[in-house]
N, C-alpha and C. Protein backbone atom coordinates (compact mmCIF):
# COMPACT_ATOMS: atom_id res chain seq x y z
N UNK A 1 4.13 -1.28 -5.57
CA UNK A 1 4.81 -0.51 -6.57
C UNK A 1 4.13 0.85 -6.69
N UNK A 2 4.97 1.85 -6.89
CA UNK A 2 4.60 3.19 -7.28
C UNK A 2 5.08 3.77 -8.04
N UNK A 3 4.38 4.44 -8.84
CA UNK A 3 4.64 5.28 -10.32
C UNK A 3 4.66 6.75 -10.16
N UNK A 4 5.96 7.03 -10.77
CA UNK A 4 6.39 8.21 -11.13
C UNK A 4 6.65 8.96 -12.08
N UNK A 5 6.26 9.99 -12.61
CA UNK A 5 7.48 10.51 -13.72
C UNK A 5 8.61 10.31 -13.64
N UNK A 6 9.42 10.64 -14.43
CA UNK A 6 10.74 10.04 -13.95
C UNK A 6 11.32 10.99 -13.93
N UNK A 7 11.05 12.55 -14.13
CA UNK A 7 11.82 13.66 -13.10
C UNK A 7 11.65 13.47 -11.92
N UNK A 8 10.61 12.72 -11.53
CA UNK A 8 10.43 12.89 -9.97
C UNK A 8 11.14 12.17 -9.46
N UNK A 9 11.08 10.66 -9.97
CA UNK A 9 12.08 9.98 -9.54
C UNK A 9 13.82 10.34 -9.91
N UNK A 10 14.21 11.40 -10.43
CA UNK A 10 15.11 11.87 -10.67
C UNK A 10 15.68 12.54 -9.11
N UNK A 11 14.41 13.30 -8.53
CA UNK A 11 14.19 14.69 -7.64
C UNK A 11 14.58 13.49 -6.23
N UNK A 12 13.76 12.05 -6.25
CA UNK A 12 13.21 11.20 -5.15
C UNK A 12 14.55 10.47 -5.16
N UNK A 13 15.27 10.28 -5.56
CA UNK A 13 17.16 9.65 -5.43
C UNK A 13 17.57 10.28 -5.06
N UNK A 14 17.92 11.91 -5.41
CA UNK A 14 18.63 13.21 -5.01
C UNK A 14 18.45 13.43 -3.79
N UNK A 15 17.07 13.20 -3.17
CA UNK A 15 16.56 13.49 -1.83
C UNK A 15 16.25 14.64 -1.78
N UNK A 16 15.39 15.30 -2.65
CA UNK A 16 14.91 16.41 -3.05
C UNK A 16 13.51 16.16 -3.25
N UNK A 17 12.91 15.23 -3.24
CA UNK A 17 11.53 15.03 -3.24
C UNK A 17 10.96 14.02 -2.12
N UNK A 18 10.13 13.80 -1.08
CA UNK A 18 10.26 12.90 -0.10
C UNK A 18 8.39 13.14 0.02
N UNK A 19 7.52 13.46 -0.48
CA UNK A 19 6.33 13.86 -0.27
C UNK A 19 6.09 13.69 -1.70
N UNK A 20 4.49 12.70 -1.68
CA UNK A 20 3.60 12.77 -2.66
C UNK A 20 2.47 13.26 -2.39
N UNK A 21 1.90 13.69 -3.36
CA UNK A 21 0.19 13.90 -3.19
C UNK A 21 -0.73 13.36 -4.20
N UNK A 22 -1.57 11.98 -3.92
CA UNK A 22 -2.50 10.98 -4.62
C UNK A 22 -3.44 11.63 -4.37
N UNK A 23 -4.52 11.23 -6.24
CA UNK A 23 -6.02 11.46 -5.49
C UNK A 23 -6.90 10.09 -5.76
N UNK A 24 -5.79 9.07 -5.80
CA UNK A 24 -6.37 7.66 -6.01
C UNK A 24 -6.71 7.18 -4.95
N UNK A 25 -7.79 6.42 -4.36
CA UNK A 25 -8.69 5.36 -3.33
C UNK A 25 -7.92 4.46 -2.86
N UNK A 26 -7.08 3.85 -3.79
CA UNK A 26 -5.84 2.78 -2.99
C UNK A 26 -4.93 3.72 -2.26
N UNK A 27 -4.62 3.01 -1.27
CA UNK A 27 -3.75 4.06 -0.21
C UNK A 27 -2.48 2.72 0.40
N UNK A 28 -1.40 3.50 0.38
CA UNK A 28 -0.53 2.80 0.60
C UNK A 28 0.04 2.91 1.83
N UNK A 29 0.37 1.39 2.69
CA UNK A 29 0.36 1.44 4.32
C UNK A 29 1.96 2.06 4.59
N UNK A 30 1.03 2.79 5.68
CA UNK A 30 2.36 3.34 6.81
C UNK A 30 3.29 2.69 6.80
N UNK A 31 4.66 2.58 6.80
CA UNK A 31 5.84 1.57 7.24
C UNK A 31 6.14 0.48 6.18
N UNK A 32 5.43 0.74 5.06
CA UNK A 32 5.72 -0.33 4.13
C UNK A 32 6.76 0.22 3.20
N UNK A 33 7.47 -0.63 2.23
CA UNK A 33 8.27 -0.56 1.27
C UNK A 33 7.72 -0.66 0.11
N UNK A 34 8.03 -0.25 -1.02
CA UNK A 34 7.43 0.05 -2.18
C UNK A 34 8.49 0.34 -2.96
N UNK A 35 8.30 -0.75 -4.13
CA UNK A 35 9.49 -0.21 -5.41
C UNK A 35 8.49 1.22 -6.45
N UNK A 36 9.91 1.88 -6.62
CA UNK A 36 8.99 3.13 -7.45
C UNK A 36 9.66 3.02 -8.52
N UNK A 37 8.95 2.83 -9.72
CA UNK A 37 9.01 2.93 -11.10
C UNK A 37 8.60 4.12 -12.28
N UNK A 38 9.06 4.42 -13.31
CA UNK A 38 8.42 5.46 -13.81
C UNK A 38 7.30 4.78 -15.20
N UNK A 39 7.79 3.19 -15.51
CA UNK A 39 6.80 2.60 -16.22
C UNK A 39 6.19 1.14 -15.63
N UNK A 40 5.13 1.24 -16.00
CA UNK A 40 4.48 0.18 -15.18
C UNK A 40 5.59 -1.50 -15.37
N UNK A 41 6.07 -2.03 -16.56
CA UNK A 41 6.98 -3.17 -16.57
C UNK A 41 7.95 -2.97 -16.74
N UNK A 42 8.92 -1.89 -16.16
CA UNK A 42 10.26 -1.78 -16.02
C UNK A 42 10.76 -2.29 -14.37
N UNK A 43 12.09 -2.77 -14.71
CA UNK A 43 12.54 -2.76 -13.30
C UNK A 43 12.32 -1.73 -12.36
N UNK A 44 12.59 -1.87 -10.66
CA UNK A 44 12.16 -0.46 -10.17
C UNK A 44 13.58 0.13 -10.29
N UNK A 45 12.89 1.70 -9.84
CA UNK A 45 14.55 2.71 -9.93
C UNK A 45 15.10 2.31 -8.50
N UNK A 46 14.53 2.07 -7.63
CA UNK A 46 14.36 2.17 -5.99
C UNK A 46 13.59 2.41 -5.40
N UNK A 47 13.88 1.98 -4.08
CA UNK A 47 12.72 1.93 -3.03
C UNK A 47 12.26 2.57 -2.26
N UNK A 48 11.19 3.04 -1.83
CA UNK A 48 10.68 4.33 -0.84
C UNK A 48 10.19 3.63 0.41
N UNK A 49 10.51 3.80 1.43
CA UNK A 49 9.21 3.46 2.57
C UNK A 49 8.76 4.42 3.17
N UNK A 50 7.15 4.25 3.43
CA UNK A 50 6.19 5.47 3.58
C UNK A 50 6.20 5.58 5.08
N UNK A 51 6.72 6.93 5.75
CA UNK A 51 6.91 7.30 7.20
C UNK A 51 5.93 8.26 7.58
N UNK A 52 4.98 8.65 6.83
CA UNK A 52 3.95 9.71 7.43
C UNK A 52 2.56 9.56 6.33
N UNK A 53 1.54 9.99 6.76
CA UNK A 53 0.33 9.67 6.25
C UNK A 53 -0.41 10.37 6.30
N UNK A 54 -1.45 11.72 5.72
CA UNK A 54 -2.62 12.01 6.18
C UNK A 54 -3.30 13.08 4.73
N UNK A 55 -4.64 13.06 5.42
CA UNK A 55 -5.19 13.84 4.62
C UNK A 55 -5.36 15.59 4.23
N UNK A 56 -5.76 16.05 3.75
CA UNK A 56 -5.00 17.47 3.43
C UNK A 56 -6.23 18.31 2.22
N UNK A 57 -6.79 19.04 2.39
CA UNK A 57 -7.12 20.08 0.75
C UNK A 57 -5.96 20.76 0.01
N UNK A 58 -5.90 20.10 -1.27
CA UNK A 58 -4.65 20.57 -2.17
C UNK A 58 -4.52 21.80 -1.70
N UNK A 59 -5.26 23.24 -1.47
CA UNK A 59 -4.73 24.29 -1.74
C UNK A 59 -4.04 24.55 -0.28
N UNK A 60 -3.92 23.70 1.17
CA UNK A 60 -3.41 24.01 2.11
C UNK A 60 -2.02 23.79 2.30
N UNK A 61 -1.51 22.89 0.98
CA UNK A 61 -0.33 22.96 0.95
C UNK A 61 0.52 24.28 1.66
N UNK A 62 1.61 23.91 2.39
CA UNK A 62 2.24 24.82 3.31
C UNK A 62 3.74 25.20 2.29
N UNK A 63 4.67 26.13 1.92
CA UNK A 63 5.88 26.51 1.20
C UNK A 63 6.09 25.46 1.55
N UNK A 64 6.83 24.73 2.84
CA UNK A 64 8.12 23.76 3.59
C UNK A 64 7.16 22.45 2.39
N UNK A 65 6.01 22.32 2.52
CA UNK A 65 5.49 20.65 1.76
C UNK A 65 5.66 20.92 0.21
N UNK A 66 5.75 22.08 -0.22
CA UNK A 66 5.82 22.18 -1.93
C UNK A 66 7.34 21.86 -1.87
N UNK A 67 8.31 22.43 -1.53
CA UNK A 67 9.61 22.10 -1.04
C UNK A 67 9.96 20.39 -0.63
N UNK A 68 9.29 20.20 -0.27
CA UNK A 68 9.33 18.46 0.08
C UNK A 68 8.90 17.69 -1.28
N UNK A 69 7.88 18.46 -1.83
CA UNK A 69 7.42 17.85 -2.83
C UNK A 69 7.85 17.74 -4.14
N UNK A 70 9.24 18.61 -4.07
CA UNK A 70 10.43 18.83 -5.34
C UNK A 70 10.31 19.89 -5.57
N UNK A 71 9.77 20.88 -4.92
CA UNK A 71 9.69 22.36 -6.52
C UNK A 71 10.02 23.55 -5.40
N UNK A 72 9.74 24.46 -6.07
CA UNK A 72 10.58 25.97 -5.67
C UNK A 72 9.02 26.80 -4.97
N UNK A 73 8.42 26.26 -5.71
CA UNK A 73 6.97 27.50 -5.31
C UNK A 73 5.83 27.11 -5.79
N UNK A 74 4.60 27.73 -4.94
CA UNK A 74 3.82 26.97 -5.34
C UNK A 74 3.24 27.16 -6.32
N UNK A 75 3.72 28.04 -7.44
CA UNK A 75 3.10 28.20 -9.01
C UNK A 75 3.49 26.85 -9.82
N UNK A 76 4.94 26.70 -9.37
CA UNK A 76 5.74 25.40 -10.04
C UNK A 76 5.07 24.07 -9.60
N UNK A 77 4.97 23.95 -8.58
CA UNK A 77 3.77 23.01 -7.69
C UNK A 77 2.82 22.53 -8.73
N UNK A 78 2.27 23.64 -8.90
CA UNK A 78 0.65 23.57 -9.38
C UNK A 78 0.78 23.46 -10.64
N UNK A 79 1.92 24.17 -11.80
CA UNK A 79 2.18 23.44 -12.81
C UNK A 79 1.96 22.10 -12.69
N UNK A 80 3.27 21.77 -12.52
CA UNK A 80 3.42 20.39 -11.98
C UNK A 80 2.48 19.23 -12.13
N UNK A 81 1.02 20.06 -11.43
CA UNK A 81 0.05 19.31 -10.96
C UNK A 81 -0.96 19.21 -12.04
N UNK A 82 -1.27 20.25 -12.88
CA UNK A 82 -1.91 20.50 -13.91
C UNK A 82 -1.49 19.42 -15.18
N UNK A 83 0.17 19.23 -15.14
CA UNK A 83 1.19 18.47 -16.21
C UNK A 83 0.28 17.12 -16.10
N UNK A 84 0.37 16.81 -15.10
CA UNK A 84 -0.16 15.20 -14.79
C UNK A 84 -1.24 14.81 -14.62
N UNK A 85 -1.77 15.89 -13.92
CA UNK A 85 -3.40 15.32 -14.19
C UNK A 85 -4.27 15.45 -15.08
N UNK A 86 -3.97 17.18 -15.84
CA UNK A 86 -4.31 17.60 -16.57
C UNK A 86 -5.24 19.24 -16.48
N UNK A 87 -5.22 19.89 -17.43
CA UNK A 87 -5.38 21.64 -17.36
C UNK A 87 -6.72 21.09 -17.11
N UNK A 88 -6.70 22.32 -15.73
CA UNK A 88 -7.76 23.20 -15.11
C UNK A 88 -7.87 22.10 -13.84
N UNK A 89 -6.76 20.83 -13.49
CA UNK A 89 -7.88 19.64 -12.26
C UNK A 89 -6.95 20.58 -11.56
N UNK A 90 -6.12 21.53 -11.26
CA UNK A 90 -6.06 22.38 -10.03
C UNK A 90 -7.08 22.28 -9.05
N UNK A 91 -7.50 22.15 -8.13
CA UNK A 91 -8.97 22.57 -7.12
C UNK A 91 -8.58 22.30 -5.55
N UNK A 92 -8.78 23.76 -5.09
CA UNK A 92 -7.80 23.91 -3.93
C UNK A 92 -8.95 23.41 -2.61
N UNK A 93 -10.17 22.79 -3.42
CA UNK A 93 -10.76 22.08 -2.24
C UNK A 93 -10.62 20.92 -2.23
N UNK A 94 -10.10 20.22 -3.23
CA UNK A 94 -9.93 18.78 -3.33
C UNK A 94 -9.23 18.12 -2.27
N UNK A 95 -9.42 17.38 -1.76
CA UNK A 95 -8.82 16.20 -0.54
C UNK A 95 -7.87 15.34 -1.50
N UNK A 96 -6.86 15.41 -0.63
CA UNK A 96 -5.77 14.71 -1.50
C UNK A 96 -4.84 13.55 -0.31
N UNK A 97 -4.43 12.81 -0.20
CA UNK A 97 -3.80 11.91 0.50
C UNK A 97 -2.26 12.38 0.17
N UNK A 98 -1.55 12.86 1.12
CA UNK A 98 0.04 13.16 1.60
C UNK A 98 0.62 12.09 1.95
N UNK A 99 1.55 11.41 1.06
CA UNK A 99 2.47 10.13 1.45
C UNK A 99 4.19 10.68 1.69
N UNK A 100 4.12 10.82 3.05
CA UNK A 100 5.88 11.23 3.34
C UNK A 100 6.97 9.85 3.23
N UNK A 101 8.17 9.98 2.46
CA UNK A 101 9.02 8.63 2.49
C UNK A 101 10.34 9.23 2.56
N UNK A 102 10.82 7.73 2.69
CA UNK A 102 12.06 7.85 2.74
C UNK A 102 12.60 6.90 1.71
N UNK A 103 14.00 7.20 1.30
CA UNK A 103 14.66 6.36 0.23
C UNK A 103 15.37 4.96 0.93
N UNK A 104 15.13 3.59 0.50
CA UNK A 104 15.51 2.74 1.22
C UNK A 104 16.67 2.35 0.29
N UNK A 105 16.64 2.17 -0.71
CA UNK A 105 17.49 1.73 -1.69
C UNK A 105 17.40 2.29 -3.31
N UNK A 106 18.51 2.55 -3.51
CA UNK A 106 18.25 2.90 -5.13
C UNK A 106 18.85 2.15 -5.74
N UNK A 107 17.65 1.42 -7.31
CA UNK A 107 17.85 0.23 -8.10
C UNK A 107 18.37 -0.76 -7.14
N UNK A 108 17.51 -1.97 -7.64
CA UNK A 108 18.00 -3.23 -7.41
C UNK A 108 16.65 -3.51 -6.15
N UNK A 109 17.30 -4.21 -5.06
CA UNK A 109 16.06 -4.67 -4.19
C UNK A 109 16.65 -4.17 -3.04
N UNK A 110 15.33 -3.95 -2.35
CA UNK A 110 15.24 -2.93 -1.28
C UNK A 110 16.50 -3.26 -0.09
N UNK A 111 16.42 -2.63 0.59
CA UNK A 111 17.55 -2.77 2.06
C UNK A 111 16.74 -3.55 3.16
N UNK A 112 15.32 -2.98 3.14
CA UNK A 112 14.82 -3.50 4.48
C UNK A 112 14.08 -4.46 4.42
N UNK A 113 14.00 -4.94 5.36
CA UNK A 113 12.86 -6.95 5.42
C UNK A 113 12.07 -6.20 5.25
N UNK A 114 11.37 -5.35 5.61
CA UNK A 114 10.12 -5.37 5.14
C UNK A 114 9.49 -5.23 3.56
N UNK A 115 10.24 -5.61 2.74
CA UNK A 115 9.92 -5.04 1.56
C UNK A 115 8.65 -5.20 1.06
N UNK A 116 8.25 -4.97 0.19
CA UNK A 116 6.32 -5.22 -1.04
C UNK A 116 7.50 -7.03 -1.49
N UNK A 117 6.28 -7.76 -0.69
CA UNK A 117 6.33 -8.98 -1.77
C UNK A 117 5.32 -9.05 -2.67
N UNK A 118 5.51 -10.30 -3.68
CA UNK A 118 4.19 -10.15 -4.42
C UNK A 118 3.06 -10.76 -3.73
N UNK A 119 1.91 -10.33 -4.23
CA UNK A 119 1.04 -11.05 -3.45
C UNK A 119 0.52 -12.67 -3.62
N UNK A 120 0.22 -13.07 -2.72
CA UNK A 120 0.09 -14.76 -3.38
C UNK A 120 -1.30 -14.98 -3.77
């Protein structure tokens, strides 16, 4: 499962958002499926599976990845980024993990076998 605001997940149905950027230690596998939620015990909105992977310093963000990442520029970006993590964690040396996806299904349960089961 993965958590969103739920503009994003607004942006991530539209197909206007297809790129995240985590600075959490859990890392989520290549080729897997993942329900994305905007609260931790709600149903999911739909499903993402993760098609690209790598590491990155926030400030190398390229225009085309702020664009992937929902927004117009990278001032809006970095809003954005400030909203959620909080004023001043901007830091354009920080290492951040880039998760590229794709939309597998919206609401309900995923399209592909491979989906996130629970774990046993």
């Amino acid at each position: 499962m993965v958590l969103f605001k739920r503009k994003h997940i607004e942006r991530i149905l539209e197909g206007r958002k297809v790129q995240t950027r985590r600075i959490h230690r859990r890392e989520w596998k290549l080729g897997r499926t993942y329900a994305i939620k905007d609260r931790w015990f709600d149903k999911p909105k739909g499903h993402i599976t993760i098609i690209r992977k790598f590491r990155e310093r926030l400030g190398d963000i390229s225009l085309e990845d702020v664009q992937k990442e929902g927004y117009g520029s990278l001032e809006e970006f970095r809003r954005a980024w400030e909203e959620i993590h909080g004023s001043g964690s901007w830091n354009p040396d920080l290492v951040v993990t880039v998760y590229e996806f794709r939309v597998c299904s919206k609401r309900g349960k995923p399209s592909s076998a491979r989906a996130s089961r629970p774990r046993e």
